[in-house]
Short mmCIF file of C-alpha atoms in Angstrom, two decimals:
data_model
loop_
_atom_site.label_atom_id
_atom_site.label_comp_id
_atom_site.label_asym_id
_atom_site.label_seq_id
_atom_site.Cartn_x
_atom_site.Cartn_y
_atom_site.Cartn_z
CA MET Q 22 2.91 34.58 -69.57
CA SER Q 23 0.28 36.50 -68.50
CA PRO Q 24 -3.17 34.72 -67.61
CA SER Q 25 -5.84 36.52 -69.97
CA VAL Q 26 -8.91 38.36 -68.58
CA PRO Q 27 -11.54 37.06 -68.84
CA SER Q 28 -14.37 38.99 -71.06
CA ARG Q 29 -17.48 41.60 -69.70
CA SER Q 30 -19.55 38.49 -71.18
CA ALA Q 31 -17.49 35.00 -70.01
CA ARG Q 32 -17.18 37.47 -66.31
CA ARG Q 33 -21.24 37.47 -66.08
CA ARG Q 34 -21.63 34.26 -67.44
CA LEU Q 35 -19.59 33.08 -64.04
CA ALA Q 36 -21.27 35.33 -61.15
CA GLY Q 37 -24.82 34.51 -63.26
CA THR Q 38 -23.29 30.82 -62.15
CA LEU Q 39 -22.80 31.22 -58.82
CA CYS Q 40 -26.18 33.23 -58.30
CA VAL Q 41 -27.55 30.36 -58.92
CA LEU Q 42 -25.60 28.05 -56.15
CA LEU Q 43 -26.63 30.93 -54.38
CA ALA Q 44 -30.35 30.89 -54.83
CA VAL Q 45 -30.17 26.65 -53.87
CA GLY Q 46 -29.17 27.81 -50.71
CA VAL Q 47 -24.96 26.77 -52.57
CA VAL Q 48 -23.37 29.95 -49.06
CA ILE Q 49 -19.41 30.36 -50.36
CA THR Q 50 -18.19 31.60 -46.70
CA GLY Q 51 -14.70 32.95 -47.94
CA LEU Q 52 -13.55 32.78 -44.00
CA VAL Q 53 -10.39 31.93 -42.48
CA GLN Q 54 -10.55 30.99 -38.70
CA ALA Q 55 -8.00 32.96 -37.26
CA ALA Q 56 -8.12 33.96 -33.45
CA PRO Q 57 -9.48 37.22 -33.20
CA SER Q 58 -7.41 40.75 -32.77
CA THR Q 59 -7.20 41.82 -28.25
CA THR Q 60 -9.93 43.71 -27.67
CA PRO Q 61 -9.02 47.34 -25.37
CA ARG Q 62 -12.28 46.50 -23.63
CA ALA Q 63 -13.79 43.53 -22.27
CA LEU Q 64 -17.41 42.49 -24.34
CA ASP Q 65 -20.07 43.39 -22.55
CA PRO Q 66 -21.72 40.06 -21.58
CA ARG Q 67 -24.77 41.03 -22.89
CA ILE Q 68 -23.49 40.90 -26.65
CA ALA Q 69 -21.66 37.34 -25.67
CA ALA Q 70 -24.49 35.39 -24.54
CA VAL Q 71 -25.93 36.59 -27.48
CA MET Q 72 -23.44 34.80 -29.12
CA ARG Q 73 -23.34 31.58 -27.38
CA LYS Q 74 -27.17 31.25 -28.83
CA PRO Q 75 -27.08 28.24 -30.49
CA ASP Q 76 -28.54 29.67 -33.69
CA TYR Q 77 -24.73 30.40 -34.08
CA ARG Q 78 -23.34 27.55 -33.46
CA HIS Q 79 -21.57 26.91 -36.38
CA ALA Q 80 -21.40 30.69 -37.11
CA GLN Q 81 -18.55 33.24 -37.37
CA TRP Q 82 -19.18 36.86 -35.71
CA GLY Q 83 -17.30 39.84 -36.76
CA LEU Q 84 -17.34 43.36 -34.31
CA PHE Q 85 -15.22 46.89 -35.06
CA GLN Q 86 -15.95 49.14 -33.05
CA GLN Q 87 -13.84 52.83 -33.53
CA ASP Q 88 -13.30 56.28 -32.19
CA PRO Q 89 -13.34 58.27 -35.73
CA ARG Q 90 -11.58 61.08 -34.20
CA THR Q 91 -8.61 59.37 -32.42
CA GLY Q 92 -8.47 56.03 -33.96
CA LYS Q 93 -9.01 54.13 -30.89
CA VAL Q 94 -10.46 51.06 -31.06
CA THR Q 95 -12.20 50.19 -28.72
CA HIS Q 96 -14.08 46.79 -30.62
CA SER Q 97 -11.93 44.11 -32.59
CA ARG Q 98 -13.02 40.76 -34.03
CA TYR Q 99 -12.15 39.14 -37.08
CA ALA Q 100 -11.95 43.36 -38.54
CA ASP Q 101 -9.28 42.15 -40.79
CA GLN Q 102 -11.04 39.00 -42.61
CA PHE Q 103 -13.85 38.27 -45.07
CA PHE Q 104 -17.33 38.82 -44.18
CA ILE Q 105 -20.06 38.61 -46.34
CA PRO Q 106 -22.10 41.54 -46.03
CA GLY Q 107 -25.71 41.53 -48.01
CA SER Q 108 -26.73 44.77 -47.94
CA ALA Q 109 -24.18 46.20 -45.80
CA ALA Q 110 -22.38 46.48 -49.25
CA LYS Q 111 -24.69 49.40 -50.52
CA LEU Q 112 -22.78 51.69 -48.05
CA PHE Q 113 -19.90 51.34 -50.85
CA SER Q 114 -22.10 51.66 -54.09
CA VAL Q 115 -24.26 54.35 -52.76
CA SER Q 116 -21.75 56.66 -51.04
CA GLY Q 117 -19.35 56.09 -54.26
CA THR Q 118 -22.76 57.34 -56.24
CA TRP Q 119 -23.20 60.06 -53.55
CA HIS Q 120 -19.69 61.27 -54.31
CA THR Q 121 -19.46 60.80 -58.44
CA LEU Q 122 -22.71 62.95 -59.15
CA GLY Q 123 -22.98 65.17 -55.93
CA GLY Q 124 -25.66 65.15 -52.74
CA ASP Q 125 -27.38 67.59 -54.90
CA HIS Q 126 -27.67 66.63 -58.30
CA ARG Q 127 -31.19 65.79 -59.94
CA PHE Q 128 -32.03 63.95 -62.22
CA VAL Q 129 -33.59 66.21 -65.52
CA THR Q 130 -35.67 63.95 -67.79
CA PRO Q 131 -37.12 65.80 -71.05
CA VAL Q 132 -39.15 65.29 -73.69
CA HIS Q 133 -37.72 66.48 -77.10
CA ALA Q 134 -40.17 67.25 -80.24
CA VAL Q 135 -38.42 65.81 -83.13
CA GLY Q 136 -39.95 67.22 -86.29
CA GLN Q 137 -41.70 70.14 -87.52
CA ARG Q 138 -44.71 72.38 -85.49
CA ARG Q 139 -47.82 73.83 -87.60
CA ASN Q 140 -49.75 75.73 -85.16
CA ALA Q 141 -51.16 73.48 -82.32
CA THR Q 142 -49.44 69.40 -84.34
CA LEU Q 143 -46.08 68.46 -84.05
CA LYS Q 144 -44.91 66.37 -87.53
CA GLY Q 145 -42.87 64.24 -86.02
CA ASP Q 146 -42.51 62.64 -82.72
CA LEU Q 147 -42.04 63.09 -78.97
CA ASP Q 148 -39.04 61.96 -77.26
CA LEU Q 149 -38.39 61.17 -73.69
CA VAL Q 150 -34.93 61.09 -73.08
CA ALA Q 151 -34.55 59.51 -70.04
CA GLN Q 152 -31.87 59.58 -67.08
CA GLY Q 153 -31.96 57.34 -64.36
CA ASP Q 154 -34.19 59.42 -62.38
CA LEU Q 155 -34.96 56.29 -60.03
CA THR Q 156 -38.91 57.70 -58.96
CA LEU Q 157 -39.92 59.88 -61.73
CA GLY Q 158 -41.82 61.38 -59.59
CA GLY Q 159 -43.59 58.41 -58.03
CA ARG Q 160 -42.02 59.01 -53.91
CA THR Q 161 -41.54 62.43 -54.23
CA ARG Q 162 -43.74 64.45 -51.54
CA LYS Q 163 -45.16 68.39 -51.85
CA ASP Q 164 -41.36 69.16 -49.92
CA GLY Q 165 -39.12 67.79 -52.56
CA THR Q 166 -38.60 64.61 -50.25
CA VAL Q 167 -38.63 61.32 -51.26
CA ALA Q 168 -41.39 58.49 -49.30
CA PHE Q 169 -40.76 55.06 -48.59
CA THR Q 170 -41.79 52.82 -45.96
CA SER Q 171 -40.15 50.23 -43.12
CA ILE Q 172 -41.17 47.43 -46.03
CA ASP Q 173 -40.90 48.54 -48.95
CA HIS Q 174 -42.73 47.33 -51.75
CA THR Q 175 -40.11 46.25 -53.92
CA TYR Q 176 -40.35 43.23 -50.92
CA ALA Q 177 -43.55 42.33 -50.46
CA ASN Q 178 -43.44 38.93 -53.09
CA ASP Q 179 -40.74 37.78 -49.90
CA VAL Q 180 -41.23 39.51 -46.21
CA PRO Q 181 -44.70 39.73 -45.11
CA GLY Q 182 -45.53 43.34 -44.16
CA ALA Q 183 -44.57 45.06 -47.15
CA THR Q 184 -46.70 48.59 -47.76
CA LEU Q 185 -47.04 51.07 -50.21
CA THR Q 186 -46.29 55.13 -50.05
CA PRO Q 187 -49.14 57.21 -51.03
CA GLU Q 188 -47.77 58.89 -53.83
CA ASN Q 189 -49.25 58.87 -57.59
CA PRO Q 190 -46.33 56.67 -58.99
CA LEU Q 191 -47.23 58.78 -62.60
CA ALA Q 192 -46.84 61.66 -60.38
CA GLY Q 193 -43.79 62.32 -63.59
CA ILE Q 194 -44.97 61.02 -66.67
CA ASP Q 195 -48.32 62.86 -65.90
CA GLN Q 196 -46.25 66.25 -64.71
CA LEU Q 197 -44.30 65.47 -68.39
CA ALA Q 198 -47.87 65.67 -70.78
CA ARG Q 199 -48.85 68.51 -68.93
CA GLN Q 200 -46.12 70.39 -69.90
CA VAL Q 201 -46.59 69.11 -73.30
CA ARG Q 202 -49.96 71.06 -73.50
CA GLN Q 203 -48.73 73.94 -72.19
CA ALA Q 204 -46.44 74.13 -74.81
CA GLY Q 205 -48.94 74.49 -77.42
CA ILE Q 206 -49.20 70.86 -78.04
CA ARG Q 207 -51.86 69.37 -78.95
CA ARG Q 208 -52.08 66.91 -81.52
CA VAL Q 209 -48.67 64.64 -82.26
CA ASP Q 210 -48.92 63.04 -85.88
CA GLY Q 211 -46.14 61.05 -85.11
CA ASP Q 212 -45.63 58.94 -82.78
CA VAL Q 213 -43.71 58.70 -78.83
CA VAL Q 214 -39.98 57.62 -78.32
CA VAL Q 215 -38.40 56.28 -75.46
CA ASP Q 216 -35.33 57.24 -75.77
CA ALA Q 217 -33.52 53.97 -73.24
CA ARG Q 218 -29.80 55.05 -75.47
CA LEU Q 219 -27.84 56.44 -71.31
CA PHE Q 220 -26.43 53.04 -70.50
CA LYS Q 221 -27.29 48.97 -71.46
CA PRO Q 222 -29.06 46.90 -68.95
CA ASP Q 223 -26.68 44.41 -67.37
CA PRO Q 224 -28.15 41.02 -66.96
CA GLY Q 225 -25.02 40.84 -64.66
CA LEU Q 226 -26.95 43.27 -61.97
CA ASP Q 227 -30.10 41.59 -59.95
CA PRO Q 228 -32.55 43.03 -60.70
CA VAL Q 229 -31.62 45.04 -63.98
CA PRO Q 230 -31.86 48.69 -63.58
CA THR Q 231 -32.88 50.54 -66.44
CA PRO Q 232 -32.48 53.91 -67.98
CA LEU Q 233 -36.45 54.46 -67.51
CA ILE Q 234 -37.92 53.14 -64.62
CA ILE Q 235 -41.69 54.12 -63.18
CA ASN Q 236 -42.80 52.17 -60.79
CA ASP Q 237 -39.04 50.11 -59.66
CA ASN Q 238 -40.98 48.75 -62.52
CA VAL Q 239 -43.17 46.86 -60.44
CA ILE Q 240 -46.87 46.74 -61.33
CA ASP Q 241 -48.55 47.31 -57.06
CA LEU Q 242 -51.37 44.63 -56.19
CA LEU Q 243 -52.95 44.86 -53.31
CA THR Q 244 -55.04 42.22 -52.54
CA THR Q 245 -58.03 43.20 -48.99
CA PRO Q 246 -60.92 40.50 -47.51
CA GLY Q 247 -64.14 40.03 -48.63
CA SER Q 248 -66.42 40.53 -46.03
CA GLN Q 249 -67.05 36.79 -44.54
CA ALA Q 250 -65.33 33.65 -45.56
CA GLY Q 251 -66.25 32.18 -48.90
CA THR Q 252 -66.29 35.76 -50.24
CA PRO Q 253 -64.41 36.56 -52.89
CA ALA Q 254 -60.75 38.75 -52.12
CA GLY Q 255 -61.55 42.47 -52.46
CA LEU Q 256 -58.32 43.84 -55.72
CA GLU Q 257 -56.62 47.42 -56.30
CA TRP Q 258 -53.56 47.68 -58.61
CA ARG Q 259 -50.59 50.55 -59.81
CA PRO Q 260 -49.60 51.81 -62.23
CA LYS Q 261 -52.86 51.21 -64.40
CA VAL Q 262 -50.88 51.14 -68.26
CA ALA Q 263 -52.22 50.01 -71.09
CA PRO Q 264 -51.97 46.45 -72.03
CA TYR Q 265 -51.34 45.46 -68.53
CA HIS Q 266 -54.75 43.63 -66.78
CA VAL Q 267 -54.76 41.77 -64.01
CA THR Q 268 -57.66 39.13 -61.92
CA SER Q 269 -57.68 37.49 -59.02
CA SER Q 270 -59.60 34.24 -58.48
CA VAL Q 271 -58.20 34.47 -54.19
CA ARG Q 272 -60.87 33.63 -51.85
CA THR Q 273 -61.51 34.95 -48.20
CA VAL Q 274 -61.14 32.11 -45.69
CA ALA Q 275 -61.73 32.36 -41.71
CA ALA Q 276 -60.29 34.44 -39.13
CA GLY Q 277 -56.42 33.09 -38.26
CA LYS Q 278 -56.48 30.77 -41.07
CA PRO Q 279 -53.05 32.21 -42.98
CA SER Q 280 -52.94 33.99 -46.17
CA ASP Q 281 -50.81 32.70 -48.57
CA ILE Q 282 -50.69 35.07 -52.27
CA ASN Q 283 -49.69 33.65 -55.24
CA VAL Q 284 -48.50 35.59 -58.67
CA SER Q 285 -48.09 34.52 -61.96
CA SER Q 286 -48.18 36.53 -65.18
CA SER Q 287 -48.09 36.03 -68.91
CA PRO Q 288 -44.41 35.60 -70.46
CA ASP Q 289 -44.56 39.25 -71.61
CA GLY Q 290 -45.79 40.28 -67.74
CA THR Q 291 -48.89 41.98 -69.26
CA ARG Q 292 -51.23 39.49 -67.79
CA ILE Q 293 -51.42 39.15 -63.85
CA GLN Q 294 -52.58 36.47 -62.30
CA LEU Q 295 -53.34 36.06 -58.56
CA SER Q 296 -54.46 33.07 -56.44
CA GLY Q 297 -54.82 32.52 -52.91
CA THR Q 298 -56.81 32.46 -49.83
CA ILE Q 299 -56.52 35.68 -47.91
CA ALA Q 300 -58.26 35.69 -43.81
CA ALA Q 301 -61.06 37.22 -42.99
CA ASP Q 302 -58.98 39.44 -40.08
CA SER Q 303 -55.87 40.47 -42.27
CA ALA Q 304 -54.95 43.12 -43.38
CA PRO Q 305 -54.38 44.07 -47.23
CA VAL Q 306 -51.45 41.82 -48.80
CA LEU Q 307 -49.25 43.34 -51.16
CA ARG Q 308 -47.59 41.54 -53.67
CA VAL Q 309 -46.13 43.01 -57.08
CA SER Q 310 -45.73 41.47 -60.47
CA ALA Q 311 -42.19 42.88 -63.00
CA VAL Q 312 -42.84 44.96 -65.64
CA LYS Q 313 -40.72 42.97 -68.44
CA ASP Q 314 -40.49 45.45 -71.03
CA PRO Q 315 -40.01 49.37 -69.07
CA ASN Q 316 -39.55 51.23 -72.14
CA ALA Q 317 -42.46 49.98 -73.97
CA PHE Q 318 -44.75 50.91 -70.68
CA GLY Q 319 -43.01 53.81 -70.33
CA ARG Q 320 -44.27 55.31 -73.68
CA THR Q 321 -47.95 53.45 -73.12
CA ALA Q 322 -48.25 55.54 -69.34
CA LEU Q 323 -46.53 58.71 -71.69
CA ILE Q 324 -49.20 58.53 -74.43
CA GLU Q 325 -52.15 57.56 -71.94
CA ALA Q 326 -51.10 60.46 -69.86
CA LEU Q 327 -50.37 62.69 -72.74
CA GLN Q 328 -53.97 61.67 -74.14
CA ARG Q 329 -55.77 62.65 -70.44
CA ALA Q 330 -54.04 66.25 -70.71
CA GLY Q 331 -56.14 67.03 -73.57
CA VAL Q 332 -52.69 66.08 -76.39
CA GLU Q 333 -53.99 63.99 -79.05
CA VAL Q 334 -51.58 61.03 -80.54
CA ARG Q 335 -51.72 59.56 -83.39
CA ALA Q 336 -49.58 56.80 -83.34
CA LYS Q 337 -51.38 53.60 -80.93
CA ALA Q 338 -50.41 53.59 -76.89
CA VAL Q 339 -49.52 50.34 -76.73
CA GLY Q 340 -46.91 48.07 -79.08
CA PRO Q 341 -43.45 48.40 -78.73
CA ASN Q 342 -40.65 51.34 -78.15
CA PRO Q 343 -40.13 52.61 -81.57
CA VAL Q 344 -36.19 52.97 -81.68
CA ARG Q 345 -34.99 53.03 -84.85
CA ARG Q 346 -37.27 56.81 -84.67
CA LEU Q 347 -34.83 57.93 -83.02
CA PRO Q 348 -32.38 60.48 -83.38
CA ARG Q 349 -29.07 60.15 -83.34
CA SER Q 350 -28.83 63.90 -81.25
CA TYR Q 351 -31.31 66.59 -80.37
CA GLN Q 352 -29.38 69.50 -82.28
CA GLY Q 353 -32.33 71.95 -83.11
CA ALA Q 354 -35.35 69.75 -81.51
CA PRO Q 355 -36.49 72.17 -78.81
CA THR Q 356 -37.58 70.84 -75.50
CA VAL Q 357 -41.49 70.71 -74.75
CA ALA Q 358 -41.56 69.31 -71.08
CA ARG Q 359 -39.08 68.76 -68.58
CA TYR Q 360 -38.92 66.70 -65.23
CA THR Q 361 -36.68 67.97 -62.17
CA SER Q 362 -36.06 65.49 -59.45
CA PRO Q 363 -35.41 65.28 -56.10
CA VAL Q 364 -31.21 65.70 -54.76
CA TYR Q 365 -29.67 62.21 -55.38
CA ALA Q 366 -29.04 62.40 -51.67
CA GLN Q 367 -32.78 61.95 -51.25
CA TYR Q 368 -32.40 59.45 -53.58
CA ALA Q 369 -29.81 57.98 -51.29
CA LYS Q 370 -31.41 58.07 -48.03
CA LEU Q 371 -34.45 55.76 -50.01
CA ILE Q 372 -31.42 53.17 -50.74
CA LEU Q 373 -29.66 53.22 -47.35
CA LYS Q 374 -32.76 53.22 -45.49
CA VAL Q 375 -35.77 50.31 -47.81
CA SER Q 376 -32.35 48.48 -48.74
CA HIS Q 377 -33.32 49.35 -52.39
CA ASN Q 378 -31.96 47.00 -54.45
CA LEU Q 379 -32.93 48.53 -57.73
CA GLY Q 380 -31.78 52.17 -56.73
CA ALA Q 381 -27.82 50.71 -55.30
CA ASN Q 382 -27.61 48.43 -59.01
CA LEU Q 383 -28.62 52.07 -60.54
CA GLY Q 384 -25.61 53.79 -59.47
CA ILE Q 385 -22.86 51.00 -60.63
CA CYS Q 386 -24.37 52.22 -63.97
CA LEU Q 387 -24.39 55.90 -63.37
CA MET Q 388 -21.04 56.04 -61.82
CA ALA Q 389 -20.36 54.46 -65.68
CA THR Q 390 -21.91 57.37 -67.96
CA SER Q 391 -19.82 59.55 -65.33
CA THR Q 392 -17.68 58.25 -67.93
CA ARG Q 393 -19.61 58.45 -71.08
CA SER Q 394 -19.58 54.37 -70.96
CA THR Q 395 -22.98 52.87 -71.99
CA HIS Q 396 -21.00 49.12 -70.07
CA CYS Q 397 -22.33 49.53 -66.66
CA ASP Q 398 -19.10 47.17 -65.32
CA ASP Q 399 -17.69 50.23 -66.31
CA GLY Q 400 -18.53 51.84 -62.73
CA PHE Q 401 -16.38 49.99 -61.04
CA PRO Q 402 -13.90 51.24 -61.85
CA VAL Q 403 -15.47 54.44 -61.02
CA LEU Q 404 -15.87 53.24 -57.00
CA ALA Q 405 -12.47 51.52 -57.04
CA THR Q 406 -10.93 55.75 -57.76
CA PHE Q 407 -13.11 56.86 -54.64
CA LEU Q 408 -12.67 54.21 -52.65
CA GLU Q 409 -8.42 55.05 -52.35
CA ARG Q 410 -9.61 58.49 -52.18
CA ALA Q 411 -11.81 57.68 -49.52
CA GLN Q 412 -8.55 56.28 -47.90
CA VAL Q 413 -10.75 52.75 -48.04
CA ASP Q 414 -8.20 49.78 -48.71
CA ARG Q 415 -10.09 48.78 -51.88
CA LYS Q 416 -7.81 45.24 -51.77
CA ALA Q 417 -10.66 44.37 -48.41
CA VAL Q 418 -13.66 44.78 -50.58
CA GLN Q 419 -14.68 42.62 -53.33
CA LEU Q 420 -18.45 44.23 -54.78
CA ALA Q 421 -19.43 42.46 -58.47
CA ASP Q 422 -23.28 44.69 -58.13
CA GLY Q 423 -23.82 47.32 -55.92
CA ARG Q 424 -26.82 46.36 -53.44
CA GLY Q 425 -24.35 43.08 -52.23
CA GLY Q 426 -26.04 40.55 -53.63
CA ASN Q 427 -23.90 38.82 -55.51
CA PRO Q 428 -22.19 35.47 -54.22
CA ALA Q 429 -18.57 37.17 -54.71
CA ASP Q 430 -19.63 40.41 -52.73
CA ARG Q 431 -16.86 40.15 -49.31
CA THR Q 432 -15.72 43.21 -46.93
CA THR Q 433 -13.52 43.11 -44.13
CA PRO Q 434 -15.12 44.66 -41.03
CA ARG Q 435 -12.10 47.15 -41.23
CA ALA Q 436 -13.02 48.50 -44.43
CA MET Q 437 -17.02 49.47 -43.49
CA ALA Q 438 -15.52 51.90 -40.52
CA GLN Q 439 -12.92 53.17 -43.54
CA ILE Q 440 -15.66 54.53 -46.01
CA LEU Q 441 -17.91 55.23 -42.04
CA THR Q 442 -14.87 57.40 -41.51
CA TYR Q 443 -14.33 59.11 -44.65
CA TRP Q 444 -17.98 60.54 -43.89
CA GLN Q 445 -17.15 61.97 -40.95
CA ARG Q 446 -14.47 63.87 -42.29
CA THR Q 447 -16.96 65.86 -44.98
CA PRO Q 448 -19.61 68.82 -45.06
CA GLU Q 449 -21.90 65.80 -45.54
CA ALA Q 450 -21.82 63.96 -42.47
CA ARG Q 451 -24.61 64.54 -41.04
CA ARG Q 452 -26.66 64.21 -44.32
CA PHE Q 453 -25.41 61.24 -44.69
CA ARG Q 454 -25.66 59.75 -41.21
CA THR Q 455 -28.87 60.04 -41.15
CA SER Q 456 -29.40 58.92 -44.94
CA LEU Q 457 -29.27 55.38 -42.50
CA PRO Q 458 -31.39 53.42 -40.66
CA ILE Q 459 -31.95 54.45 -37.21
CA LEU Q 460 -32.64 51.92 -34.80
CA GLY Q 461 -36.23 51.30 -32.96
CA VAL Q 462 -36.92 54.79 -35.65
CA ASP Q 463 -37.74 53.99 -39.36
CA GLY Q 464 -36.53 52.03 -42.35
CA THR Q 465 -35.27 48.60 -41.98
CA LEU Q 466 -34.04 48.97 -38.40
CA ALA Q 467 -37.92 50.70 -37.68
CA ASP Q 468 -39.47 47.61 -35.70
CA SER Q 469 -35.60 46.62 -33.41
CA CYS Q 470 -35.11 48.08 -29.97
CA ARG Q 471 -38.31 50.45 -29.76
CA SER Q 472 -38.35 50.96 -25.87
CA CYS Q 473 -34.38 50.78 -25.61
CA PRO Q 474 -31.50 53.53 -24.02
CA SER Q 475 -30.87 53.44 -28.04
CA ARG Q 476 -33.55 53.87 -29.89
CA GLY Q 477 -32.31 56.87 -31.96
CA LYS Q 478 -28.88 57.13 -31.28
CA VAL Q 479 -27.57 53.81 -33.90
CA PHE Q 480 -27.66 54.71 -37.30
CA ALA Q 481 -26.76 51.73 -39.88
CA LYS Q 482 -27.36 49.83 -42.62
CA THR Q 483 -28.04 46.70 -41.86
CA GLY Q 484 -27.59 43.31 -44.32
CA THR Q 485 -28.97 39.90 -45.35
CA ALA Q 486 -28.11 36.83 -46.99
CA ALA Q 487 -30.26 34.07 -46.66
CA GLY Q 488 -31.10 30.36 -48.55
CA GLY Q 489 -33.49 27.05 -48.09
CA ASP Q 490 -31.10 25.24 -46.21
CA LEU Q 491 -33.04 21.44 -47.39
CA LEU Q 492 -31.41 19.36 -46.65
CA ASN Q 493 -32.10 20.01 -42.78
CA ASP Q 494 -36.09 22.08 -43.08
CA ARG Q 495 -34.38 25.56 -41.84
CA LEU Q 496 -32.71 28.56 -43.33
CA ALA Q 497 -28.83 29.64 -43.66
CA VAL Q 498 -28.55 32.16 -42.99
CA GLY Q 499 -24.74 33.67 -44.46
CA ALA Q 500 -24.99 36.76 -43.02
CA GLU Q 501 -26.95 39.05 -41.10
CA THR Q 502 -24.64 42.26 -40.57
CA THR Q 503 -25.29 45.57 -39.31
CA ALA Q 504 -22.56 48.74 -39.83
CA GLY Q 505 -23.13 52.84 -39.13
CA TYR Q 506 -22.36 55.14 -36.58
CA LEU Q 507 -23.28 55.18 -32.65
CA GLU Q 508 -23.31 57.86 -30.77
CA THR Q 509 -21.48 57.96 -27.84
CA ARG Q 510 -22.66 61.20 -26.69
CA LYS Q 511 -24.30 64.15 -27.73
CA GLY Q 512 -22.84 65.15 -31.64
CA HIS Q 513 -20.34 62.54 -30.61
CA PHE Q 514 -20.58 59.85 -33.39
CA ASP Q 515 -18.00 56.51 -32.85
CA VAL Q 516 -17.76 53.83 -36.43
CA PHE Q 517 -19.21 50.29 -35.94
CA PHE Q 518 -19.25 47.36 -37.68
CA ALA Q 519 -21.70 44.07 -35.85
CA GLY Q 520 -22.16 41.39 -38.35
CA VAL Q 521 -22.49 37.04 -38.39
CA ASN Q 522 -22.29 34.24 -41.04
CA GLY Q 523 -22.94 31.23 -41.12
CA ALA Q 524 -25.97 31.30 -38.81
CA ALA Q 525 -29.19 28.57 -39.19
CA THR Q 526 -32.54 29.50 -38.05
CA PRO Q 527 -34.18 26.43 -36.14
CA THR Q 528 -37.12 25.94 -38.54
CA ALA Q 529 -37.87 27.18 -42.47
CA ASP Q 530 -39.55 29.94 -41.33
CA ILE Q 531 -38.42 33.28 -42.13
CA THR Q 532 -39.24 34.59 -38.07
CA GLY Q 533 -35.90 32.82 -37.44
CA LEU Q 534 -34.48 34.71 -40.18
CA LEU Q 535 -36.12 38.11 -38.38
CA THR Q 536 -35.11 36.55 -34.50
CA ILE Q 537 -31.31 37.31 -36.16
CA ALA Q 538 -32.39 40.35 -37.23
CA ASN Q 539 -33.17 41.26 -34.16
CA ASP Q 540 -29.96 40.03 -32.77
CA VAL Q 541 -28.04 41.62 -34.46
CA ALA Q 542 -29.58 45.43 -33.65
CA ASP Q 543 -29.10 44.30 -30.44
CA VAL Q 544 -25.11 44.05 -29.87
CA ALA Q 545 -25.16 47.11 -32.50
CA ALA Q 546 -27.77 48.52 -29.34
CA TYR Q 547 -25.56 46.95 -26.41
CA LEU Q 548 -22.39 48.26 -28.15
CA GLN Q 549 -23.74 51.64 -27.87
CA GLN Q 550 -24.57 51.22 -24.34
CA GLN Q 551 -21.10 50.30 -23.20
CA ALA Q 552 -19.55 53.15 -24.63
CA ALA Q 553 -22.08 55.77 -23.67
CA GLY Q 554 -21.71 54.04 -20.03
CA GLY Q 555 -24.61 52.70 -19.84
CA HIS Q 556 -25.86 48.81 -19.27
#
């Protein structure tokens, strides 16, 4: 008798249990301790020296480097063993989404007038139909590119140094409101409704993608020190949408003392409180708080934007999203506004450069919608089919999300090389390659190897999986990885993977994790230098 297949909910409960284990520092390595493959080229002594560091006493390093044109393998160490990839797994999910949608795909978010028009009055509703647009104009520059910083605001509560882009997070909503007015509507004698039926939010994906996303579904909270120790800290926050309200009791402390700012919120997320301290000589400190109900948030944001544009809405701005008012279809309901996004390749660049977790998980849901499914899980068969067509050994890849954060996620170094090789055979090769972080230049590799000979010659997605080792008061680093391209000579690129699983930091200080990330970046640089004939 064949075994029964667990239901979608059962599979998700299992994944959730594993996520809890990971959160408390339990790491399931699943690594086979096999002898490394014979390598055609001797290991650079500098790489060997990195691998011998005390942090890696119980760890396993993997290496793979290959010329995608000839197939010649330069380095191969545990190339066919499973590794925890961390966010390097985004190479698979972003590739699948890019292939499914197309690099030039644009998300068009419409607003329909549902009801009867009487001169400038709409006797009915305005329905915003969410299309899975990742930024809805909130990061779009005037030239149509998508803005990002080296440490994204979505990491602000966990990684020091996160900063904001200058763009208005409500830009797309404001544009839709202005278009409604330009369409001749001055009054709405009904309601404003967000139609989020594109797909169902899946709690098995963390963070959970939603069809409507404004400012990555977070409120930005920027604290600046007061004029001197003992004075209240300054506070700026965005986007300002009712009924969200932020208060702060953060105090300024003497220069050189630690800044320690905590965020708490009410159960519905609308009342946010900052507490703690900020040093007098500190740079502004960014924190974020989650938007718990993106649809209600978006509805209120659009009503307020309509009011700013000179369109009166009879319904109250604050309240739940009235989904029961949605029609079965929009046949006969004219489109009175539409926001068109940048091309998907720009979104892929954002996701890969800053390791944007929400965007990577969103890709799984978008692949599902390509089959007209509303269940995000149905994106995985789409990804599987793509990987087979891309000549990636699908059995050498395990994924339960798009971001590389699920404990089940695994890949082999060779499989990473295969997806990278696929792109080298396409007309999109350069666009994909330059979407990756560039060593010493931008993204998650911006601060590594800024003055070394490999600066600007390594294009690679990084990945990290870490948790607290409470027994030893340190960080257990399940994975620190990088995979991408090495420019070995002008216009020629090898594909590579370099990563370590099972490392540990000396203390619980996050700087130890950054040291390991720099070691992995250095290994990539040494591979590039050795291949290019330098040391």
